[in-house]
CSV table of C-alpha atoms in Angstrom, one decimal:
chain,number,residue,atom,x,y,z
A,295,ASP,CA,2.9,14.4,9.3
A,296,ILE,CA,1.8,15.1,6.0
A,297,GLN,CA,-2.3,14.4,5.8
A,298,MET,CA,-3.8,13.3,2.5
A,299,THR,CA,-7.7,14.5,2.0
A,300,GLN,CA,-9.0,12.1,-0.8
A,301,SER,CA,-12.6,13.3,-2.9
A,302,PRO,CA,-14.8,12.0,-3.4
A,303,SER,CA,-15.1,9.5,-1.0
A,304,PHE,CA,-17.6,7.6,-3.5
A,305,LEU,CA,-18.4,7.8,-6.8
A,306,SER,CA,-20.6,6.2,-9.9
A,307,ALA,CA,-20.5,7.1,-13.0
A,308,SER,CA,-21.5,5.1,-16.4
A,309,VAL,CA,-19.9,3.0,-18.6
A,310,GLY,CA,-17.6,5.4,-20.9
A,311,ASP,CA,-17.4,8.1,-18.5
A,312,ARG,CA,-14.2,10.3,-17.5
A,313,VAL,CA,-13.7,9.8,-13.9
A,314,THR,CA,-11.4,11.9,-11.8
A,315,ILE,CA,-10.3,11.2,-8.3
A,316,ASN,CA,-8.4,14.1,-6.2
A,317,CYS,CA,-5.7,14.1,-3.5
A,318,LYS,CA,-4.7,16.9,-1.8
A,319,ALA,CA,-2.0,17.2,0.4
A,320,SER,CA,-1.5,19.0,3.5
A,321,GLN,CA,1.8,20.5,2.4
A,322,ASN,CA,4.1,20.2,-0.7
A,323,ILE,CA,5.2,16.7,-1.1
A,324,ASN,CA,6.9,17.2,-4.5
A,325,LYS,CA,5.3,15.0,-6.6
A,326,TYR,CA,5.6,11.5,-4.8
A,327,LEU,CA,2.5,11.0,-5.0
A,328,ASP,CA,1.2,7.6,-6.4
A,329,TRP,CA,-2.1,5.6,-7.3
A,330,TYR,CA,-3.5,2.4,-6.4
A,331,GLN,CA,-6.5,0.3,-7.2
A,332,GLN,CA,-7.9,-2.3,-4.7
A,333,LYS,CA,-10.5,-4.8,-6.2
A,334,LEU,CA,-12.8,-6.1,-3.5
A,335,GLY,CA,-11.3,-9.0,-2.0
A,336,GLU,CA,-7.8,-8.5,-3.6
A,337,ALA,CA,-4.6,-6.9,-2.6
A,338,PRO,CA,-3.8,-3.1,-4.1
A,339,LYS,CA,-2.4,-2.9,-7.0
A,340,LEU,CA,-0.3,0.5,-8.7
A,341,LEU,CA,-1.5,2.0,-11.1
A,342,ILE,CA,0.6,5.4,-11.0
A,343,TYR,CA,3.6,6.1,-9.9
A,344,HIS,CA,5.5,9.5,-9.3
A,345,THR,CA,2.4,11.7,-10.2
A,346,ASN,CA,2.1,10.8,-13.5
A,347,HIS,CA,4.3,7.4,-14.9
A,348,LEU,CA,1.8,4.8,-15.8
A,349,HIS,CA,3.2,1.2,-13.9
A,350,ARG,CA,4.1,-1.8,-16.4
A,351,GLY,CA,0.7,-3.0,-17.8
A,352,ILE,CA,-1.5,-0.9,-16.9
A,353,PRO,CA,-4.3,0.5,-18.9
A,354,SER,CA,-3.3,3.8,-20.8
A,355,ARG,CA,-7.2,5.3,-20.1
A,356,PHE,CA,-5.0,5.7,-16.5
A,357,SER,CA,-3.2,8.8,-15.8
A,358,GLY,CA,-2.5,11.0,-13.2
A,359,SER,CA,-1.6,14.6,-13.1
A,360,GLY,CA,-0.8,17.5,-10.3
A,361,SER,CA,2.1,19.1,-8.1
A,362,ASP,CA,3.1,20.8,-5.2
A,363,THR,CA,-0.4,19.9,-3.2
A,364,ASP,CA,-3.3,19.1,-5.8
A,365,PHE,CA,-3.2,15.7,-7.6
A,366,THR,CA,-5.6,14.1,-9.7
A,367,LEU,CA,-6.4,10.6,-11.1
A,368,THR,CA,-8.1,10.0,-14.0
A,369,ILE,CA,-10.0,7.6,-16.2
A,370,SER,CA,-10.7,8.6,-19.6
A,371,SER,CA,-13.1,5.9,-20.7
A,372,LEU,CA,-14.4,4.1,-17.3
A,373,GLN,CA,-14.6,0.1,-17.9
A,374,PRO,CA,-16.7,-2.7,-16.0
A,375,GLU,CA,-13.2,-3.9,-14.5
A,376,ASP,CA,-12.6,-0.6,-13.4
A,377,VAL,CA,-15.3,-1.0,-10.2
A,378,ALA,CA,-12.7,-1.1,-7.2
A,379,THR,CA,-11.2,1.4,-4.7
A,380,TYR,CA,-9.0,3.9,-5.1
A,381,PHE,CA,-6.3,5.2,-3.0
A,382,CYS,CA,-3.4,8.0,-2.9
A,383,LEU,CA,-0.5,7.3,-1.2
A,384,GLN,CA,2.6,10.4,-0.6
A,385,HIS,CA,5.6,9.3,0.1
A,386,ASN,CA,7.7,12.2,0.2
A,387,SER,CA,7.8,12.3,3.9
A,388,GLY,CA,6.9,8.8,5.7
A,389,TYR,CA,3.9,7.5,3.9
A,390,THR,CA,0.6,9.1,4.3
A,391,PHE,CA,-2.3,7.0,2.1
A,392,GLY,CA,-5.3,8.8,1.5
A,393,ALA,CA,-8.6,7.4,2.8
A,394,GLY,CA,-10.1,6.0,-0.8
A,395,THR,CA,-12.6,6.6,-3.6
A,396,MET,CA,-15.2,3.8,-4.1
A,397,LEU,CA,-15.9,3.3,-7.5
A,398,GLU,CA,-19.5,2.2,-8.4
A,399,LEU,CA,-21.0,1.6,-12.1
A,400,LYS,CA,-24.3,3.6,-12.4
B,253,GLU,CA,6.4,-12.7,-12.9
B,254,VAL,CA,6.9,-11.1,-9.3
B,255,GLN,CA,4.6,-13.2,-6.3
B,256,LEU,CA,4.7,-12.3,-2.6
B,257,VAL,CA,2.7,-15.0,-0.2
B,258,GLU,CA,1.4,-14.2,3.2
B,259,SER,CA,1.4,-16.7,5.9
B,260,GLY,CA,1.2,-16.6,9.9
B,261,GLY,CA,-2.2,-14.9,10.3
B,262,GLY,CA,-4.8,-16.1,12.7
B,263,LEU,CA,-6.8,-14.9,16.1
B,264,VAL,CA,-4.8,-14.2,18.9
B,265,GLN,CA,-5.6,-12.9,22.0
B,266,PRO,CA,-4.2,-9.4,23.6
B,267,GLY,CA,-0.8,-9.3,25.0
B,268,ARG,CA,0.1,-12.5,23.2
B,269,SER,CA,2.5,-12.7,20.4
B,270,LEU,CA,2.1,-13.9,16.2
B,271,LYS,CA,4.8,-13.5,13.4
B,272,LEU,CA,4.0,-13.2,9.9
B,273,SER,CA,6.0,-14.3,7.2
B,274,CYS,CA,6.3,-13.1,3.4
B,275,ALA,CA,8.0,-16.2,0.6
B,276,ALA,CA,9.0,-14.0,-2.2
B,277,SER,CA,9.8,-14.8,-5.6
B,278,GLY,CA,10.2,-13.8,-9.6
B,279,PHE,CA,12.4,-11.2,-8.4
B,280,THR,CA,16.0,-11.0,-6.8
B,281,PHE,CA,14.6,-10.3,-3.0
B,282,SER,CA,18.0,-9.2,-2.0
B,283,ASP,CA,17.6,-5.8,-4.4
B,284,TYR,CA,15.0,-4.7,-2.6
B,285,PHE,CA,14.1,-2.7,0.5
B,286,MET,CA,10.5,-4.5,1.6
B,287,ALA,CA,7.6,-3.1,3.9
B,288,TRP,CA,4.4,-4.4,5.4
B,289,VAL,CA,1.5,-2.6,5.4
B,290,ARG,CA,-1.7,-3.2,6.9
B,291,GLN,CA,-5.3,-2.6,6.7
B,292,ALA,CA,-7.9,-2.7,9.3
B,293,PRO,CA,-11.4,-3.5,8.5
B,294,LYS,CA,-13.4,-1.2,6.2
B,295,LYS,CA,-10.3,1.0,7.3
B,296,GLY,CA,-7.9,2.7,4.4
B,297,LEU,CA,-4.2,1.3,4.3
B,298,GLU,CA,-1.7,2.0,7.0
B,299,TRP,CA,2.2,1.4,6.4
B,300,VAL,CA,3.7,-0.5,9.5
B,301,ALA,CA,7.5,-0.7,8.9
B,302,THR,CA,10.4,-1.2,6.4
B,303,ILE,CA,13.3,-2.9,5.9
B,304,THR,CA,16.6,-2.1,3.4
B,305,ASN,CA,17.4,-4.9,1.3
B,306,THR,CA,20.2,-6.0,3.4
B,307,GLY,CA,18.4,-5.5,6.7
B,308,SER,CA,20.3,-3.1,8.4
B,309,ARG,CA,18.0,-0.6,8.7
B,310,THR,CA,14.3,-0.6,9.7
B,311,TYR,CA,11.9,2.0,10.4
B,312,TYR,CA,9.0,1.2,12.0
B,313,LEU,CA,5.1,3.3,12.2
B,314,ASP,CA,4.9,4.8,15.8
B,315,SER,CA,2.6,3.2,17.3
B,316,VAL,CA,4.5,-0.3,16.9
B,317,LYS,CA,7.6,0.6,17.5
B,318,GLY,CA,9.0,-1.5,20.6
B,319,ARG,CA,6.6,-4.4,19.8
B,320,PHE,CA,7.2,-4.8,15.8
B,321,THR,CA,9.9,-6.2,14.5
B,322,ILE,CA,10.4,-6.5,10.7
B,323,SER,CA,13.3,-9.0,9.2
B,324,ARG,CA,14.7,-10.6,6.6
B,325,ASP,CA,16.3,-13.3,5.2
B,326,ASN,CA,17.5,-13.0,1.6
B,327,ALA,CA,18.8,-16.8,1.6
B,328,ARG,CA,15.5,-18.0,1.7
B,329,SER,CA,13.7,-15.1,-0.1
B,330,SER,CA,11.6,-14.2,2.8
B,331,LEU,CA,10.3,-11.6,4.9
B,332,TYR,CA,9.2,-11.5,8.5
B,333,LEU,CA,7.1,-9.5,11.1
B,334,GLN,CA,7.3,-10.7,14.3
B,335,MET,CA,4.6,-8.7,17.0
B,336,ASN,CA,4.4,-8.5,19.8
B,337,SER,CA,1.8,-7.4,22.7
B,338,LEU,CA,-0.9,-7.3,20.3
B,339,LYS,CA,-4.0,-5.1,20.7
B,340,SER,CA,-7.2,-4.8,19.3
B,341,GLU,CA,-5.8,-2.2,17.4
B,342,ASP,CA,-3.6,-4.3,15.5
B,343,THR,CA,-6.2,-6.0,13.8
B,344,ALA,CA,-5.9,-5.7,10.0
B,345,THR,CA,-5.3,-7.5,6.7
B,346,TYR,CA,-0.8,-7.2,6.8
B,347,TYR,CA,0.6,-6.8,3.1
B,348,CYS,CA,3.8,-7.3,2.5
B,349,ALA,CA,4.8,-4.9,-0.7
B,350,THR,CA,7.9,-4.9,-2.6
B,351,ILE,CA,9.5,-0.8,-2.5
B,352,ALA,CA,11.1,0.4,-5.6
B,353,ALA,CA,13.7,2.5,-6.4
B,354,GLY,CA,11.7,5.7,-6.5
B,355,ASP,CA,9.9,4.3,-2.9
B,356,TRP,CA,6.5,3.4,-3.9
B,357,PHE,CA,5.1,-0.3,-3.4
B,358,ALA,CA,5.4,-1.8,-6.4
B,359,TYR,CA,4.0,-5.2,-5.8
B,360,TRP,CA,2.0,-6.5,-2.9
B,361,GLY,CA,0.9,-9.8,-1.7
B,362,GLN,CA,-2.6,-10.9,-1.0
B,363,GLY,CA,-2.3,-10.6,2.7
B,364,THR,CA,-3.0,-12.2,5.8
B,365,LEU,CA,-5.8,-11.4,8.3
B,366,VAL,CA,-4.4,-10.6,11.5
B,367,THR,CA,-7.7,-11.1,14.5
B,368,VAL,CA,-6.8,-9.3,17.8
B,369,SER,CA,-9.9,-10.4,20.3
B,370,SER,CA,-10.2,-12.4,23.9
């Protein structure tokens, strides 16, 4: 089974900051990596699919990058509404979610 | 607008059964694979089961194989999860989700909470 190691687990940043969240796969997942945002009490929402494709309606301050085993979600300028938990998901072989990164405002 | 509305959750004793439903609207339900994903309290997400658009093939998490059955009724645009022999570790919010052509979970419902406890 493919394991996903997400870091950091917790992140505190200020409005306007550039924020990066990382996911590392235990083996090559061929860019089959997506990012989801989950606000408190809400369902997860797709942000980025296939490493770097922005889902419809998602602001352009969100971007994704990476390949093979190492992937990054970047928020270019943090906004108050971005406070949430972020998860990565690999679907190269089965489905494995990362443990999540809780993002709060400093 | 895509809408997925889950129902059927609740408190159930270990060993008993429960059936979840997901009503879909805003898209052509019969064109899409569908999945159930769960999230235990204050934990991460875990894929549970997938069904193809015609219902001809199903796939399960190992720990629910033989206990859970995913099914669908395309005429009613509805997805189901029959859960038998429930265990305390099945306690979670269960989400239904659409699976896009590239195999990611494009849209999610709001979830329904299942609590397995005596």
